[in-house]
Short mmCIF file of C-alpha atoms in Angstrom, two decimals:
data_model
loop_
_atom_site.label_atom_id
_atom_site.label_comp_id
_atom_site.label_asym_id
_atom_site.label_seq_id
_atom_site.Cartn_x
_atom_site.Cartn_y
_atom_site.Cartn_z
CA MET A 1 -54.38 15.20 5.72
CA VAL A 2 -52.41 13.28 7.77
CA ARG A 3 -49.49 15.02 7.53
CA ALA A 4 -50.62 17.55 9.05
CA TRP A 5 -51.59 16.34 12.03
CA THR A 6 -50.91 17.22 15.54
CA VAL A 7 -48.92 14.98 18.03
CA ARG A 8 -52.08 14.86 19.90
CA GLN A 9 -53.70 13.31 16.91
CA TRP A 10 -51.09 11.08 16.51
CA GLY A 11 -50.50 9.96 19.83
CA ALA A 12 -54.20 9.27 19.86
CA ALA A 13 -54.23 7.19 17.09
CA GLY A 14 -50.84 4.89 18.45
CA VAL A 15 -52.88 4.48 21.45
CA ALA A 16 -56.18 3.42 20.01
CA ALA A 17 -54.69 0.94 17.59
CA ILE A 18 -52.11 -0.03 20.38
CA GLY A 19 -55.43 -0.94 22.85
CA THR A 20 -57.29 -2.58 19.16
CA ALA A 21 -54.45 -4.91 18.26
CA LEU A 22 -54.15 -5.87 22.40
CA LEU A 23 -58.10 -6.45 23.15
CA MET A 24 -58.64 -7.88 19.87
CA GLY A 25 -55.53 -10.58 19.76
CA MET A 26 -56.00 -11.30 23.16
CA ALA A 27 -59.89 -11.77 23.18
CA THR A 28 -59.61 -14.06 19.72
CA ALA A 29 -56.48 -15.53 20.86
CA ILE A 30 -53.97 -14.61 18.17
CA ILE A 31 -51.94 -13.36 21.26
CA ASP A 32 -51.50 -16.43 23.67
CA ASN A 33 -53.12 -16.28 27.45
CA PRO A 34 -54.44 -17.74 29.84
CA VAL A 35 -58.21 -16.59 29.76
CA PHE A 36 -58.93 -17.18 25.53
CA VAL A 37 -57.71 -20.46 24.21
CA ARG A 38 -58.13 -21.14 20.45
CA MET A 39 -59.12 -24.12 19.28
CA ILE A 40 -58.65 -23.83 15.81
CA PRO A 41 -55.27 -22.50 14.84
CA THR A 42 -55.27 -19.08 13.66
CA PRO A 43 -54.32 -19.05 9.43
CA TRP A 44 -51.60 -16.89 8.57
CA TRP A 45 -53.51 -13.94 7.16
CA ALA A 46 -55.34 -13.29 10.25
CA TYR A 47 -52.76 -12.09 11.75
CA LEU A 48 -52.48 -9.12 8.66
CA VAL A 49 -56.04 -8.89 9.00
CA TRP A 50 -55.42 -8.08 12.82
CA ILE A 51 -52.63 -5.78 12.76
CA THR A 52 -54.19 -3.88 10.01
CA SER A 53 -57.59 -3.05 11.13
CA ALA A 54 -55.63 -2.11 14.53
CA VAL A 55 -53.65 0.44 12.59
CA LEU A 56 -56.95 1.84 10.61
CA LEU A 57 -59.14 2.03 13.78
CA GLY A 58 -56.09 4.08 15.70
CA LEU A 59 -55.59 6.44 12.28
CA ILE A 60 -59.61 7.11 12.30
CA VAL A 61 -59.32 8.17 16.21
CA GLY A 62 -56.94 10.24 15.56
CA THR A 63 -59.56 12.22 12.85
CA TYR A 64 -61.52 12.82 15.63
CA VAL A 65 -58.87 14.17 18.08
CA THR A 66 -58.72 18.29 17.37
CA PRO A 67 -55.89 20.06 18.16
CA ARG A 68 -55.97 22.42 21.59
CA GLY A 69 -58.48 25.54 20.88
CA GLN A 70 -60.33 23.95 17.94
CA VAL A 71 -63.45 22.80 18.03
CA LYS A 72 -65.36 20.26 16.25
CA ARG A 73 -68.69 18.65 15.78
CA SER A 74 -69.25 14.67 15.66
CA ASP A 75 -72.17 13.11 13.66
CA SER A 76 -72.76 9.79 15.82
CA ALA A 77 -73.87 8.12 12.76
CA GLN A 78 -70.68 8.57 11.27
CA HIS A 79 -69.52 6.00 13.34
CA ARG A 80 -72.14 2.72 12.58
CA PRO A 81 -69.95 1.69 9.62
CA THR A 82 -66.71 1.69 11.52
CA LEU A 83 -68.25 -0.23 14.65
CA GLY A 84 -69.45 -2.33 11.43
CA ALA A 85 -66.14 -2.94 9.97
CA VAL A 86 -64.65 -3.69 13.63
CA LEU A 87 -66.70 -5.66 13.86
CA LEU A 88 -66.36 -7.19 10.41
CA ALA A 89 -62.44 -8.09 11.63
CA TRP A 90 -63.20 -9.65 15.00
CA PHE A 91 -65.22 -11.89 13.34
CA ALA A 92 -63.16 -12.96 10.29
CA VAL A 93 -59.88 -13.43 12.96
CA GLY A 94 -61.85 -15.27 15.62
CA CYS A 95 -61.38 -18.71 16.21
CA PRO A 96 -65.04 -20.34 14.36
CA THR A 97 -65.49 -22.39 16.88
CA CYS A 98 -65.03 -20.41 19.94
CA ASN A 99 -67.47 -18.22 18.39
CA MET A 100 -70.66 -18.41 21.02
CA LEU A 101 -72.40 -16.50 18.09
CA VAL A 102 -71.86 -18.69 15.91
CA VAL A 103 -71.89 -21.88 17.60
CA LEU A 104 -75.52 -20.86 18.19
CA ALA A 105 -75.96 -19.77 15.29
CA LEU A 106 -74.56 -22.96 12.79
CA GLY A 107 -73.18 -25.44 15.34
CA ALA A 108 -70.14 -26.41 16.16
CA SER A 109 -69.96 -28.41 12.55
CA GLY A 110 -71.41 -25.19 11.14
CA ALA A 111 -68.97 -22.80 12.39
CA VAL A 112 -66.13 -25.48 10.65
CA THR A 113 -68.04 -26.15 7.55
CA TRP A 114 -70.01 -23.02 6.65
CA PHE A 115 -68.32 -19.88 8.63
CA GLN A 116 -64.87 -20.42 8.43
CA PRO A 117 -64.70 -20.66 4.96
CA LEU A 118 -66.08 -17.00 5.04
CA GLN A 119 -63.99 -15.48 7.44
CA PRO A 120 -61.75 -14.78 4.62
CA VAL A 121 -64.06 -12.89 2.83
CA LEU A 122 -65.46 -11.06 6.16
CA ALA A 123 -61.85 -10.16 6.65
CA VAL A 124 -61.49 -8.43 3.19
CA LEU A 125 -64.89 -6.37 3.52
CA SER A 126 -63.81 -5.29 6.85
CA LEU A 127 -60.29 -3.83 5.50
CA VAL A 128 -62.05 -2.10 2.36
CA LEU A 129 -65.20 -0.74 5.38
CA LEU A 130 -61.95 0.78 7.56
CA GLY A 131 -60.84 2.14 4.42
CA LEU A 132 -63.73 3.99 3.48
CA ALA A 133 -64.28 5.06 6.63
CA LEU A 134 -60.91 6.80 6.94
CA ARG A 135 -60.90 8.42 3.76
CA SER A 136 -64.24 9.26 4.28
CA ARG A 137 -63.02 11.09 7.62
CA LEU A 138 -59.96 12.32 6.37
CA ARG A 139 -61.34 14.43 3.62
CA ASN A 140 -64.18 15.43 5.74
CA ALA A 141 -62.00 17.10 8.07
CA GLU A 142 -60.66 18.55 4.69
CA SER A 143 -63.20 20.11 3.91
CA CYS A 144 -65.58 20.65 6.40
CA PRO A 145 -64.18 22.94 8.88
CA VAL A 146 -66.76 24.12 11.87
CA PRO A 147 -66.29 27.39 12.99
CA ASN A 148 -65.03 28.21 16.40
CA SER A 149 -68.74 29.76 17.46
CA SER A 150 -69.68 27.91 20.12
CA VAL A 151 -66.41 28.78 22.39
CA SER A 152 -65.44 31.91 24.17
CA VAL A 153 -61.88 33.06 24.88
CA LEU A 154 -62.01 34.64 28.54
CA ASP A 155 -59.01 37.57 28.97
CA SER A 156 -57.71 35.10 31.92
CA GLY A 157 -56.65 32.42 28.94
CA GLY A 158 -59.55 30.23 30.50
CA VAL A 159 -62.50 28.44 27.15
CA ARG A 160 -66.02 27.90 28.86
CA GLY A 161 -69.05 28.03 26.47
CA THR A 162 -70.93 30.61 25.76
CA ASP A 163 -73.78 29.47 27.69
CA GLY A 164 -71.54 31.03 30.52
CA ALA A 165 -70.52 28.15 32.21
#
C-alpha cells in the first residue's frame, strides 16, 4: 500500500515522475525546446495524459524500490505491460506528423487523417493500462512478500550474499 511507503520509495517515484515528464515533454515538444518542434498544436487533453502518465509511471517505479535491508525479487515479464502503456502514452501525446514511424507507415496525410483521430483512444488505453499495472504492483507487493533468505547480515553490520561474495 502506498501509505506505508518509505521516503526512499517516494523519492524514487518523484524522480521517475519528473524525469518521465521532462523526457516525454521535451521529445514530444509539449515543452517548448530548440531540439523538437511540433507541426500541429498540442490538444488540451494531451497535457492531462502527459502529466497523469508521468505520475502513474513514477508510482510504478516506486513499487520496485525496497526499504533498506529488504530483498525484493522482480519478474521481467511484469515490465512489458508497463513499457507498452508508456509507449502508447508517448504516441498519444506526440505530434502525429512529427512521429517518423507514423509518417513512414501512413504518410503525412495519413498521419493527420487516420492517426490523429486515434490518439485520444491511445491516451485512454495507456492510462487504463498504467492504472492496471500500478494496481497489480501494489496488490502483489502486499500479498507476496519475498523472504529474506538470499542475504546474510555479518556481525560487523555489513551485508553480503550467502555465496561468500
